[in-house]
Structures are given as structure tokens and as C-alpha cells.
Short mmCIF file of N, CA and C in Angstrom, two decimals:
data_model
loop_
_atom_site.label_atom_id
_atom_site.label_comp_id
_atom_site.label_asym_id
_atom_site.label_seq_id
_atom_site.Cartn_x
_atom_site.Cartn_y
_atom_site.Cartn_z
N UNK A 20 31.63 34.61 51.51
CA UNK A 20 32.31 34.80 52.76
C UNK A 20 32.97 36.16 52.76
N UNK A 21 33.02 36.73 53.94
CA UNK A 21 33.16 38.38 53.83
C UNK A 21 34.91 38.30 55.19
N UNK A 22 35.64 38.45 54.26
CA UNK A 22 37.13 38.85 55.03
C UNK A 22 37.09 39.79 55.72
N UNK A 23 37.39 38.93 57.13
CA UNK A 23 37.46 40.47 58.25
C UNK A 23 38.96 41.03 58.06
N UNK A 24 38.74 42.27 57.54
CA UNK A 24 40.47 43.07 57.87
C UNK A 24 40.63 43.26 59.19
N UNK A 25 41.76 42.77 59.56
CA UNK A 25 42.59 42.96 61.05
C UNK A 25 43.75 42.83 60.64
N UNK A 26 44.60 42.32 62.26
CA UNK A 26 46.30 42.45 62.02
C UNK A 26 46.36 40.69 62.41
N UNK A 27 47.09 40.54 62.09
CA UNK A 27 47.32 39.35 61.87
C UNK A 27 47.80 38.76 63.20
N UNK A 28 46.57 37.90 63.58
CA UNK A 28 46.36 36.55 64.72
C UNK A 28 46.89 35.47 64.47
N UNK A 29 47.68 34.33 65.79
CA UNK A 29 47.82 33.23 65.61
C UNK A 29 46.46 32.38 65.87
N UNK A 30 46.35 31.37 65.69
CA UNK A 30 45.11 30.42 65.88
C UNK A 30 44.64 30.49 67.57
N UNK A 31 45.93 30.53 67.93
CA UNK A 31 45.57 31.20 69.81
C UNK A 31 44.82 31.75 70.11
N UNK A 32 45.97 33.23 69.53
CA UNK A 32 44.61 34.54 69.59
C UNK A 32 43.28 34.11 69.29
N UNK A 33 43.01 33.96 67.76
CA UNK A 33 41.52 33.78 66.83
C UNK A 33 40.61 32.99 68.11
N UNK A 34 41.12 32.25 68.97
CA UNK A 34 40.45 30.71 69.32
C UNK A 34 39.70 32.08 70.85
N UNK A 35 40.40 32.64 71.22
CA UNK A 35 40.00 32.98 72.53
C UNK A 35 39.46 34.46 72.17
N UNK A 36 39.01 34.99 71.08
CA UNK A 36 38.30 36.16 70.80
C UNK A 36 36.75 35.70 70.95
N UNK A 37 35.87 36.84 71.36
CA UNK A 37 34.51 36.31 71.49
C UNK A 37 34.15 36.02 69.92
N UNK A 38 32.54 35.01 70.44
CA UNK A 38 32.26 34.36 69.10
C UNK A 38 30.98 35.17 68.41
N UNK A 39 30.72 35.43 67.26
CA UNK A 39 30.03 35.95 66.06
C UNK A 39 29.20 35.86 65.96
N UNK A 40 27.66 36.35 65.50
CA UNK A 40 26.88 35.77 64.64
C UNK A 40 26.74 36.63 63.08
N UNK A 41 26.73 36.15 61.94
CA UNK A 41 27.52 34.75 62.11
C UNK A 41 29.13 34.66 62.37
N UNK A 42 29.41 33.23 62.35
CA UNK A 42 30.87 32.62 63.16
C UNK A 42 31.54 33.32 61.85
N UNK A 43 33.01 33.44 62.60
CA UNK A 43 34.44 34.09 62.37
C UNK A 43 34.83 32.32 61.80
N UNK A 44 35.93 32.17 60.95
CA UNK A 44 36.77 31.03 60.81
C UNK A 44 38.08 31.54 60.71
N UNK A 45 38.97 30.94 60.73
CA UNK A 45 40.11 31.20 60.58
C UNK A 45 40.45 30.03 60.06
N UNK A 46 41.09 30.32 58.81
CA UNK A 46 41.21 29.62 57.66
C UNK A 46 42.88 30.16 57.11
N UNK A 47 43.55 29.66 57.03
CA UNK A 47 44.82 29.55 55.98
C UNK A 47 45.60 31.05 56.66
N UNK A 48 45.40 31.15 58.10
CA UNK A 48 45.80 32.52 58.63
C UNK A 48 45.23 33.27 58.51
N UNK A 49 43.74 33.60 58.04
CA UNK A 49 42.88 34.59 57.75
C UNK A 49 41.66 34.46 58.57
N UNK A 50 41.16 35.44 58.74
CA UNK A 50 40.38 35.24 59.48
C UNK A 50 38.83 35.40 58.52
N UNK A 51 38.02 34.90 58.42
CA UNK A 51 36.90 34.96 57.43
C UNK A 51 35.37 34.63 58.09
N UNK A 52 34.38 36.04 57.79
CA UNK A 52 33.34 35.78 58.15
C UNK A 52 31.96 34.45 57.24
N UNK A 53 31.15 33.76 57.86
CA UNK A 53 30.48 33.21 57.01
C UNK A 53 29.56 34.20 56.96
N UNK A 54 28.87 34.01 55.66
CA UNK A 54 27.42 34.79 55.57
C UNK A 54 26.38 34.56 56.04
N UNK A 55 25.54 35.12 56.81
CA UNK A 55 24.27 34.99 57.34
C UNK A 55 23.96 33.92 56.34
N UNK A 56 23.08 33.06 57.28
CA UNK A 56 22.19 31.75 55.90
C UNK A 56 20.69 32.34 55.77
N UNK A 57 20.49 32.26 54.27
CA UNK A 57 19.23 32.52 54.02
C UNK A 57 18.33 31.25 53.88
N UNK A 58 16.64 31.53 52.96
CA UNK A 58 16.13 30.61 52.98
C UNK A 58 16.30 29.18 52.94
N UNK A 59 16.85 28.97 51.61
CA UNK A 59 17.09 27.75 51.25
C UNK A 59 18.83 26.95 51.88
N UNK A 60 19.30 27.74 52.38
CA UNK A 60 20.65 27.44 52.88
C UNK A 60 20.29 26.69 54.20
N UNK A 61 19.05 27.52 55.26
CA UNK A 61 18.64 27.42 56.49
C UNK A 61 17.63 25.79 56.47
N UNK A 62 16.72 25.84 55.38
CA UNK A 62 16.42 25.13 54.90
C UNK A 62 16.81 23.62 54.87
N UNK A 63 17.78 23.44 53.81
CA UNK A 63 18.12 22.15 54.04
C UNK A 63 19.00 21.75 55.06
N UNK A 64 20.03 22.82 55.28
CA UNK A 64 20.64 22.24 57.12
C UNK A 64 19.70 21.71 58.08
N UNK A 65 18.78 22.78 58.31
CA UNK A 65 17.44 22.32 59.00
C UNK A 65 17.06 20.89 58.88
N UNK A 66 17.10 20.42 57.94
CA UNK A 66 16.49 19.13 57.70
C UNK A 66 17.75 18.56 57.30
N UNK A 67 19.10 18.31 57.24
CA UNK A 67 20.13 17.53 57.20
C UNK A 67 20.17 16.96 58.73
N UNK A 68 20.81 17.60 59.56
CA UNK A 68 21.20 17.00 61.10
C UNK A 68 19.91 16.30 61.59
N UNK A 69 18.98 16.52 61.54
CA UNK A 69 17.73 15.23 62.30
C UNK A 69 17.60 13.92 61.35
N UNK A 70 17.69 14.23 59.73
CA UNK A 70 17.55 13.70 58.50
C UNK A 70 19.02 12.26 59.17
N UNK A 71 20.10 13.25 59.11
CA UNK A 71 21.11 11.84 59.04
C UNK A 71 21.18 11.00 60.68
N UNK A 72 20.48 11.90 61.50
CA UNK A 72 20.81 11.38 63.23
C UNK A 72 19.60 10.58 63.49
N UNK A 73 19.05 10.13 62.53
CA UNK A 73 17.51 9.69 62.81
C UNK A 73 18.33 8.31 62.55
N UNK A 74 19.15 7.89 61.26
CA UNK A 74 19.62 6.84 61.31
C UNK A 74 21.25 6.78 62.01
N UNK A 75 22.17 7.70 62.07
CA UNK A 75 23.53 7.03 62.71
C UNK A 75 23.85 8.07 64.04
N UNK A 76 22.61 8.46 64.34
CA UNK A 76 22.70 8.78 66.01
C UNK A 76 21.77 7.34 67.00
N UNK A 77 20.45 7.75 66.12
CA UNK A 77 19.96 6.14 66.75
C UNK A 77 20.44 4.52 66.85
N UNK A 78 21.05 4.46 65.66
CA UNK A 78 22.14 2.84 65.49
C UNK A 78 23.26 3.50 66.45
N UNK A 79 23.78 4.41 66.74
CA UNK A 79 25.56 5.01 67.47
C UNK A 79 26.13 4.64 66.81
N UNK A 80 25.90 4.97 65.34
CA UNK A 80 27.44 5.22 64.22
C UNK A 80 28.06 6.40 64.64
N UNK A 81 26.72 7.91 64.56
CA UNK A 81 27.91 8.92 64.45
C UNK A 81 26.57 9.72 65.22
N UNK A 82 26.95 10.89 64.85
CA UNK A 82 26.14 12.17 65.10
C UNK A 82 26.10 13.40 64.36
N UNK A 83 25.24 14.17 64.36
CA UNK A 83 25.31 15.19 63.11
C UNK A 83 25.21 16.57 63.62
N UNK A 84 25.95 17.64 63.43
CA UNK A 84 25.65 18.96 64.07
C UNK A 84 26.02 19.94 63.62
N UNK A 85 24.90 20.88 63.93
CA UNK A 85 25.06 22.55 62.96
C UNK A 85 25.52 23.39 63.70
N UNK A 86 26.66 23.87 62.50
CA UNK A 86 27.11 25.21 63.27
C UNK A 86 28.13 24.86 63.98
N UNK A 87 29.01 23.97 64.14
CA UNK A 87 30.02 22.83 65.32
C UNK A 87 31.50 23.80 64.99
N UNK A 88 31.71 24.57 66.07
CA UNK A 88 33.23 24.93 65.86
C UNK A 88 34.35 23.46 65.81
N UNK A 89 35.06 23.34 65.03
CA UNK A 89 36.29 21.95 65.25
C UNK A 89 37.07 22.56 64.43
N UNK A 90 38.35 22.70 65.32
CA UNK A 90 39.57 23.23 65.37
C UNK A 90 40.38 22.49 65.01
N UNK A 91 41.44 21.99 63.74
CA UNK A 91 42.51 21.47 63.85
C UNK A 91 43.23 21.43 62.46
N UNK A 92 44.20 21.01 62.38
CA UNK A 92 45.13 21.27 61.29
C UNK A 92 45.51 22.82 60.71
N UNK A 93 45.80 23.60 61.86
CA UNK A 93 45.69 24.63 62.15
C UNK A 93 44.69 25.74 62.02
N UNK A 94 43.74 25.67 61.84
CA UNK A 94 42.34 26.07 61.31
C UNK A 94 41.41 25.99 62.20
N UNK A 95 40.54 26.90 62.04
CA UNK A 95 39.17 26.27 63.06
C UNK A 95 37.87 26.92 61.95
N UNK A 96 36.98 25.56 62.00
CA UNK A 96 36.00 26.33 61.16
C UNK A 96 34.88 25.83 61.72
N UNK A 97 33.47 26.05 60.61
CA UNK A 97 32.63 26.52 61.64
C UNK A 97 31.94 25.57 60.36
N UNK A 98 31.85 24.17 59.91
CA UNK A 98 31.01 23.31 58.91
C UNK A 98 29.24 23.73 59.21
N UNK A 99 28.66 23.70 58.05
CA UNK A 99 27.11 23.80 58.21
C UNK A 99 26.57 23.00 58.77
N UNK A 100 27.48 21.55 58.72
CA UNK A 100 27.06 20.01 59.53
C UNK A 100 28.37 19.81 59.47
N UNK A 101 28.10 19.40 60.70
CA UNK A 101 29.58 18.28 60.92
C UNK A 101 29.54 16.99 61.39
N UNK A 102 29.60 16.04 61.29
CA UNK A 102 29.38 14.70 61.30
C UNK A 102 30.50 13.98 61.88
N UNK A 103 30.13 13.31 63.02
CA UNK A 103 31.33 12.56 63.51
C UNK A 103 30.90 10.92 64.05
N UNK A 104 31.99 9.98 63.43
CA UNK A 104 31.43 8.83 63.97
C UNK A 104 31.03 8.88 64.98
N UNK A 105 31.11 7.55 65.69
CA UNK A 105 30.27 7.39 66.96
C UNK A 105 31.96 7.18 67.81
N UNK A 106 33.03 6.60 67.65
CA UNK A 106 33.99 6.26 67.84
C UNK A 106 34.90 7.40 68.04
N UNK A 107 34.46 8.62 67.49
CA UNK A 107 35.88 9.88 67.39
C UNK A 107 34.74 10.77 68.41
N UNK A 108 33.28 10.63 69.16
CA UNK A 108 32.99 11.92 69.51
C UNK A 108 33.61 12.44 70.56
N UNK A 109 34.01 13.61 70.46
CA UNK A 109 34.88 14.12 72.29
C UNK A 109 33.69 14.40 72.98
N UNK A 110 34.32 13.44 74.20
CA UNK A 110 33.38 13.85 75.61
C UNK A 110 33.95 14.43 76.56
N UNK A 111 33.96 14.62 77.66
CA UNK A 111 34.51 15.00 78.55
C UNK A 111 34.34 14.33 79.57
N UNK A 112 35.24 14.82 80.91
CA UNK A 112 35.86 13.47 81.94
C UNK A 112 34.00 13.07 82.19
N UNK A 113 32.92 13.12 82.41
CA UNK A 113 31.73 12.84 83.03
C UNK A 113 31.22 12.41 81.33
N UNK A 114 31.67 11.89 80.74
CA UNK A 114 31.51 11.17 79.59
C UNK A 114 30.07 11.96 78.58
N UNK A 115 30.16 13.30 78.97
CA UNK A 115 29.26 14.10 78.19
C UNK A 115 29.87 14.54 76.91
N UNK A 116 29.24 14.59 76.13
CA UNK A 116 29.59 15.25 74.63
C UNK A 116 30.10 16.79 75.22
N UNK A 117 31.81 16.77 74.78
CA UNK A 117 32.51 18.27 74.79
C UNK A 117 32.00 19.18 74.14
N UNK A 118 32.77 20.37 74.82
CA UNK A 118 32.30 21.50 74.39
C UNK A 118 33.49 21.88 73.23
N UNK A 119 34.47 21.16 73.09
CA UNK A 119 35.38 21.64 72.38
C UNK A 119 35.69 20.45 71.51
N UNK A 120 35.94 20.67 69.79
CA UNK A 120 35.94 19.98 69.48
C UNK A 120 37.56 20.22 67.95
N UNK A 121 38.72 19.93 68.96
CA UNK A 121 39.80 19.54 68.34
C UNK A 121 40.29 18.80 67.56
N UNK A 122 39.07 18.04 66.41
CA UNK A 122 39.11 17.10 65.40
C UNK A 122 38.31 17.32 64.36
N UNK A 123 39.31 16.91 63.63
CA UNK A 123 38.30 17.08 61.75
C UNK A 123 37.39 16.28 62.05
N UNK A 124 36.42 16.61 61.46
CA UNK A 124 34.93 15.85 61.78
C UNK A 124 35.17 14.48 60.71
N UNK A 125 34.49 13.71 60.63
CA UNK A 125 34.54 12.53 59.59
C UNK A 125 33.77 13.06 58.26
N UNK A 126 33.18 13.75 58.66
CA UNK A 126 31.96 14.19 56.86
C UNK A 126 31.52 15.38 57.44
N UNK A 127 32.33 16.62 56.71
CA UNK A 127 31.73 17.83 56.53
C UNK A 127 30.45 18.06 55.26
N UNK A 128 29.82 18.67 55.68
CA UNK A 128 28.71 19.30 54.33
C UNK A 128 28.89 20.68 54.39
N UNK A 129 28.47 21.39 53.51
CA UNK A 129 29.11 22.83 53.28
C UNK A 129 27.43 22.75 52.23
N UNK A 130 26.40 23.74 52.70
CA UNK A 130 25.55 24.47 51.87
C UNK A 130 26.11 26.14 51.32
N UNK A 131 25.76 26.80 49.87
CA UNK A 131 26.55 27.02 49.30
C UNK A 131 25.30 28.50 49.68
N UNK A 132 25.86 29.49 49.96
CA UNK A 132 25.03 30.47 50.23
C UNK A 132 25.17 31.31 48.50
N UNK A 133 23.86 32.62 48.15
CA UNK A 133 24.35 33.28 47.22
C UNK A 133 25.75 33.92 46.91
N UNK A 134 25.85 34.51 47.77
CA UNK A 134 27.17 35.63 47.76
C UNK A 134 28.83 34.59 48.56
N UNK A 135 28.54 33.63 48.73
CA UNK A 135 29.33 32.77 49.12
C UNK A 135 30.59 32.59 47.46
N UNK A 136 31.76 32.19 48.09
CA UNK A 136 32.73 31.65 47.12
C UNK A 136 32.78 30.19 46.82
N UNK A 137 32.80 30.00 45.77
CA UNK A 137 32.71 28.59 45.57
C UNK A 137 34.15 28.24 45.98
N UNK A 138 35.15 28.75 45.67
CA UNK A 138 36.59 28.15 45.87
C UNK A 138 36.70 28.26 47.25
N UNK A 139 36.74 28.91 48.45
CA UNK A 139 36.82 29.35 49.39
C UNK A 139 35.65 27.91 50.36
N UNK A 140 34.63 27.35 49.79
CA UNK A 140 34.13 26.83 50.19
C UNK A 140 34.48 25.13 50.29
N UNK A 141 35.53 25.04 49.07
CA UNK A 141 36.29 24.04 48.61
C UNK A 141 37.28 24.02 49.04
N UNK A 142 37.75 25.03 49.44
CA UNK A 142 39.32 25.20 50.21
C UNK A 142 39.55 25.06 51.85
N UNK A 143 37.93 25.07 52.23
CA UNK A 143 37.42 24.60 53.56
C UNK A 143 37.51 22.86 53.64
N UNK A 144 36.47 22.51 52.24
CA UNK A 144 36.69 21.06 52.58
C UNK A 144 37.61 20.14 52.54
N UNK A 145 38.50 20.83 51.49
CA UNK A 145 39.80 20.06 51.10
C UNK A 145 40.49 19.94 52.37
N UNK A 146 40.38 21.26 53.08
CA UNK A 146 41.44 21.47 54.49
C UNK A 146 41.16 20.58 55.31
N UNK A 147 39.51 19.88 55.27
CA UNK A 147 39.44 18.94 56.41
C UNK A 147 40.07 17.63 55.71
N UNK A 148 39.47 17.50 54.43
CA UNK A 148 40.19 15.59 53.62
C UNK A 148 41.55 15.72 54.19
N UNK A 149 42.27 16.82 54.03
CA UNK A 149 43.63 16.63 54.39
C UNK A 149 44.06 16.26 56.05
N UNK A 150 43.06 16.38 56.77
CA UNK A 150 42.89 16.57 57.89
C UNK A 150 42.35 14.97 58.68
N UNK A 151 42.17 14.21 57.78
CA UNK A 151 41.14 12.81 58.29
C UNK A 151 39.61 12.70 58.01
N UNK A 152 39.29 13.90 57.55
CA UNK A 152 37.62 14.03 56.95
C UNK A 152 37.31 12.57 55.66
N UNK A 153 36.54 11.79 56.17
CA UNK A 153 36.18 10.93 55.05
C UNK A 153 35.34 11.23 53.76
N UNK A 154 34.79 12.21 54.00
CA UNK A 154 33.54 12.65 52.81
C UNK A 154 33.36 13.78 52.82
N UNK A 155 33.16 14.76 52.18
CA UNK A 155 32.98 16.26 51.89
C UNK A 155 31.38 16.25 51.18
N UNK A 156 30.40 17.08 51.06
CA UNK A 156 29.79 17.63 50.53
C UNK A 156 29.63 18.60 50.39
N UNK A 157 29.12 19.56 49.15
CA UNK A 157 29.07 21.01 48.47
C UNK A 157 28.11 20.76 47.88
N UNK A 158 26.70 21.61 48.93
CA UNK A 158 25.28 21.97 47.93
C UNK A 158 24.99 22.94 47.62
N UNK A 159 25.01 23.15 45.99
CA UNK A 159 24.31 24.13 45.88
C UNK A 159 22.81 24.32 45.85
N UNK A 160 22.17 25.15 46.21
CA UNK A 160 20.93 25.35 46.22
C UNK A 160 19.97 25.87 44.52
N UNK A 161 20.86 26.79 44.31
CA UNK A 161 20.30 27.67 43.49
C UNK A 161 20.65 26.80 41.94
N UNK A 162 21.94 25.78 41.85
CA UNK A 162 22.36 25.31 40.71
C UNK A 162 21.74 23.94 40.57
N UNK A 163 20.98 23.53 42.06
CA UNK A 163 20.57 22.00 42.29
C UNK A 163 21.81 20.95 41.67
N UNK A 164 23.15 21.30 42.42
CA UNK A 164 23.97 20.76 42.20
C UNK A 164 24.91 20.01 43.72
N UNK A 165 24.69 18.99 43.69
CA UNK A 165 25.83 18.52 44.86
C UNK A 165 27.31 17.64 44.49
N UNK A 166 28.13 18.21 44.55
CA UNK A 166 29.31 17.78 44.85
C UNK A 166 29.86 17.10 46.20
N UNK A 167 30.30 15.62 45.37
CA UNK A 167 30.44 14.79 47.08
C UNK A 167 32.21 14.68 46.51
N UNK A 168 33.05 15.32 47.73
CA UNK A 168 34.59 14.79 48.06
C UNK A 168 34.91 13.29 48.80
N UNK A 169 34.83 11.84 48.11
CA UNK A 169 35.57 10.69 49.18
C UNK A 169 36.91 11.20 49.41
N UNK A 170 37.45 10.65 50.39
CA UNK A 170 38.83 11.02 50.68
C UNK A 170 39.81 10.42 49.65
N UNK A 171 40.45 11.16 48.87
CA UNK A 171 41.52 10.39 48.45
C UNK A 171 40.94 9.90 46.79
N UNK A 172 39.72 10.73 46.37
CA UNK A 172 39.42 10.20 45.46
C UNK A 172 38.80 11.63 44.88
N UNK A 173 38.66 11.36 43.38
CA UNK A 173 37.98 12.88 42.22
C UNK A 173 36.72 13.09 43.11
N UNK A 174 36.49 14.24 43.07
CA UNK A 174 34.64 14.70 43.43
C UNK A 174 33.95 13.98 42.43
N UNK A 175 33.15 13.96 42.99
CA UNK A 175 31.97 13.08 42.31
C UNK A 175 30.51 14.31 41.66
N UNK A 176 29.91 14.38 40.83
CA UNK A 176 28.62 15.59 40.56
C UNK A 176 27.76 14.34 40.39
N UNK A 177 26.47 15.22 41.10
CA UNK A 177 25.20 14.96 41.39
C UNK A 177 24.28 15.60 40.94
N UNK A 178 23.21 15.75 40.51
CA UNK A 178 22.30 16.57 39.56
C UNK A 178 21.28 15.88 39.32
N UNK A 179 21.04 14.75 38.74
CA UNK A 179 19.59 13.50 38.60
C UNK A 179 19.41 13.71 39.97
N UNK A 180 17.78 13.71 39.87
CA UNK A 180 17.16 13.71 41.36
C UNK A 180 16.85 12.32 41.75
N UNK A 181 16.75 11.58 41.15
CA UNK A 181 17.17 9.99 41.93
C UNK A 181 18.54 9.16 42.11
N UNK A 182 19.59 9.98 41.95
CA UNK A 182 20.62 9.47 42.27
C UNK A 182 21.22 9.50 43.62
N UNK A 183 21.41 8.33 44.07
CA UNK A 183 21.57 8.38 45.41
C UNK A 183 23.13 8.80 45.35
N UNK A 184 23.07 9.56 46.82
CA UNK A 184 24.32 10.25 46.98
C UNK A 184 25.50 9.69 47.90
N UNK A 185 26.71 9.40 47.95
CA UNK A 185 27.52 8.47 48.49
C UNK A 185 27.85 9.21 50.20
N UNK A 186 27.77 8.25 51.07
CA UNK A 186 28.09 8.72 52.47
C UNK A 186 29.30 8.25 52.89
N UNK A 187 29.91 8.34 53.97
CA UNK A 187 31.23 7.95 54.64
C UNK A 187 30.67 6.65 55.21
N UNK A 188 31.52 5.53 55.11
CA UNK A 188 31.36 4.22 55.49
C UNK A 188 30.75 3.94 56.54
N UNK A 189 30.51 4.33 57.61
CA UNK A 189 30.43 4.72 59.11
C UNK A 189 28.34 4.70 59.03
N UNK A 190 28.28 5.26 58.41
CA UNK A 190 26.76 5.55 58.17
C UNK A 190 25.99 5.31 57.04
N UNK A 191 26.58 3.80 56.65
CA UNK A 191 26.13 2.56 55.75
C UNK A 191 24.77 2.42 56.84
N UNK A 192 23.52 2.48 55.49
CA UNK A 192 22.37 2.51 56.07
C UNK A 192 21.70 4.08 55.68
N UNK A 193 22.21 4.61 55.63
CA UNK A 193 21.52 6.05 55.59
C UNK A 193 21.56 6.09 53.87
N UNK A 194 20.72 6.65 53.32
CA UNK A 194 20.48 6.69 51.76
C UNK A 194 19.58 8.02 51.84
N UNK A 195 20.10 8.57 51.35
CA UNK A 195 19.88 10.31 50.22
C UNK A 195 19.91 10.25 49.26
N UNK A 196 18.76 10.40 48.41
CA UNK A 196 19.22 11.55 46.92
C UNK A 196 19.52 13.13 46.54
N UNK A 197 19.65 13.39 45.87
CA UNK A 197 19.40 14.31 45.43
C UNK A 197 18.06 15.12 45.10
N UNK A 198 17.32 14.33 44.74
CA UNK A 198 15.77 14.78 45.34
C UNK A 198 14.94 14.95 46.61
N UNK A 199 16.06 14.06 47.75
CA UNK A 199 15.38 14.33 48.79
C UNK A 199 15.67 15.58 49.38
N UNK A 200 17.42 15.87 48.92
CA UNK A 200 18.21 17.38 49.64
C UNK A 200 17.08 18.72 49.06
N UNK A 201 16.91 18.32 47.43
CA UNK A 201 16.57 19.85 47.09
C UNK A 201 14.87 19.68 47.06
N UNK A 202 14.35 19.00 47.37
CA UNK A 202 13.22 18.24 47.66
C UNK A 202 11.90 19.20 49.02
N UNK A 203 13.19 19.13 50.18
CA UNK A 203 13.10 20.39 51.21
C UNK A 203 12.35 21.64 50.63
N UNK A 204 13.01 21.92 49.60
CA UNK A 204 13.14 23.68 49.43
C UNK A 204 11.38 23.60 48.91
N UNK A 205 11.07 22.71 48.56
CA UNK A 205 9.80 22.51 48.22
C UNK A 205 8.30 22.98 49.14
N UNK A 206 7.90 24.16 48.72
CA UNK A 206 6.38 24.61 49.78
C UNK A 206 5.19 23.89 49.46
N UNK A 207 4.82 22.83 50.26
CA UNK A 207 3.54 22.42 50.16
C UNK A 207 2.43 22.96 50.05
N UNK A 208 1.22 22.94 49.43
CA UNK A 208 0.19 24.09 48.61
C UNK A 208 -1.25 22.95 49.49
#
């Protein structure tokens, strides 16, 4: 993540400046660029949000989405997926899915780019657990390592490619391994 130097914005300001590619966050009073996503980053996001909405968008547990600005606990960031039950999604008065989204999501995922910070990426997810986030994930690509955050409980490491990986209660029914995430990055011959 690449720190934009400026003068120092409230979340006000940050919220009503035009938007990036890639997205600006504002994080802990700072304002911080994400890094362009490369192959394998683009990759498995690509195939996360249809992957988990195939089962808890079709049942209406939740919904899954890339790239989702959600603003709150003074912060606004910009999750690789953001996942929200079916029960917390904001709509608006004509009962359409909002454009603005003023709530910690229920299950952030965070794919782990090269030049990315690992702490900085952890200091994102923690900000949402603290926030009402039920589940965190941290993939790395390059280490074939996933780290799952439950709320309120140690991270969990993932590494065996048949170990299934734990989801937020909400989207009981959906089953991942670890072979299926890094599985993706895989070119068929």
C-alpha cells in the first residue's frame, strides 16, 4: 500500500474527494493508496464473489462484492470482497441495494498483493472485527497461505490444500478449501 502525502483530512473531507483507480482508504487518519491488483490477486477475487454468491446470494443469506467502499468506525475502506448478510444489506427508500455503504461488512477478505504490507493489511481487518465484522480473511498468493480472523477469537493458518476453511455463520452451506482458493491460479494446458 503506497501512502498518499497530503495535509491532514477529516473522514468528511476524505469521503467527498473524487474516487481513484486504484481506491484511496482512509485508515487510522491516513489516507492510503491500494496497489493496482495483479495476476493472481485479480485472479482469485475474480472467482471469490460469484464462487460465494452462487451459494448465499441464491439461498438470501448474504451477498459478496468487489471493490465495495464501507465506511465506518471512522474509516472507510475499500475490502477486495466484502460480504454482507442478507439481513444488514443497505437499500435504499425503492428497496434497491445502496449506493452507500455505512457498515462493517460481516466477512471481509483481503488478497495480499506483492508489494502490499502484511501489517497494514491486518490492521484493516482487525479495524473491521472491532467494528461487527464476523470473519476476516488474509490470502496470500505467493506463500499459499490463508489466514482466517473469527471474531473474538486467535487467527486460525491454513496451508493443507484440503482443509476446509471456516466461514461466518450466516453462510453455513458454502465450503472452501484451500485448494479450491489457490487452485484458480492454476492454467489449464
Amino acid at each position: 500500500m503506497l501512502q498518499v502525502p497530503n495535509e491532514i483530512l477529516t473522514l468528511e473531507e476524505f469521503l467527498v474527494l473524487p474516487e481513484t483507480q486504484p481506491s484511496l482508504e482512509y485508515i487510522d487518519g491516513q489516507i492510503i493508496q491500494k496497489p493496482m491488483p495483479q495476476g493472481k490477486h485479480s485472479t482469485i477475487q475474480g472467482e471469490l464473489c460469484p464462487t460465494i454468491n452462487s451459494v448465499v446470494k441464491v439461498q438470501k443469506m448474504g451477498w459478496a462484492f468487489p471493490e465495495l467502499r464501507c465506511t465506518f468506525g471512522g474509516g472507510s475502506i475499500v475490502p477486495d470482497v466484502a460480504v454482507f448478510s442478507w439481513a444488514r444489506l443497505p437499500v435504499d427508500e425503492n428497496g434497491d441495494i445502496a449506493n452507500t455503504f455505512a457498515i462493517a461488512p460481516d466477512w471481509i477478505i483481503e488478497i495480499l498483493s506483492p508489494e502490499q504490507s502484511h501489517t497494514k493489511v491486518t490492521k484493516k481487518i482487525l479495524h473491521a472485527l472491532n467494528h461487527g465484522t464476523q470473519m476476516g480473511w488474509l490470502i496470500d498468493p505467493d506463500e499459499r497461505f490463508i489466514a482466517a480472523y473469527p471474531a473474538g477469537r486467535q487467527p486460525l493458518p491454513f496451508e493443507e490444500i484440503e482443509a476446509i476453511l471456516p466461514v461466518p455463520e450466516f453462510c453455513q452451506g458454502l465450503q472452501l478449501s484451500v485448494g479450491n482458493i489457490f487452485g484458480w491460479l492454476k492454467v489449464l494446458n
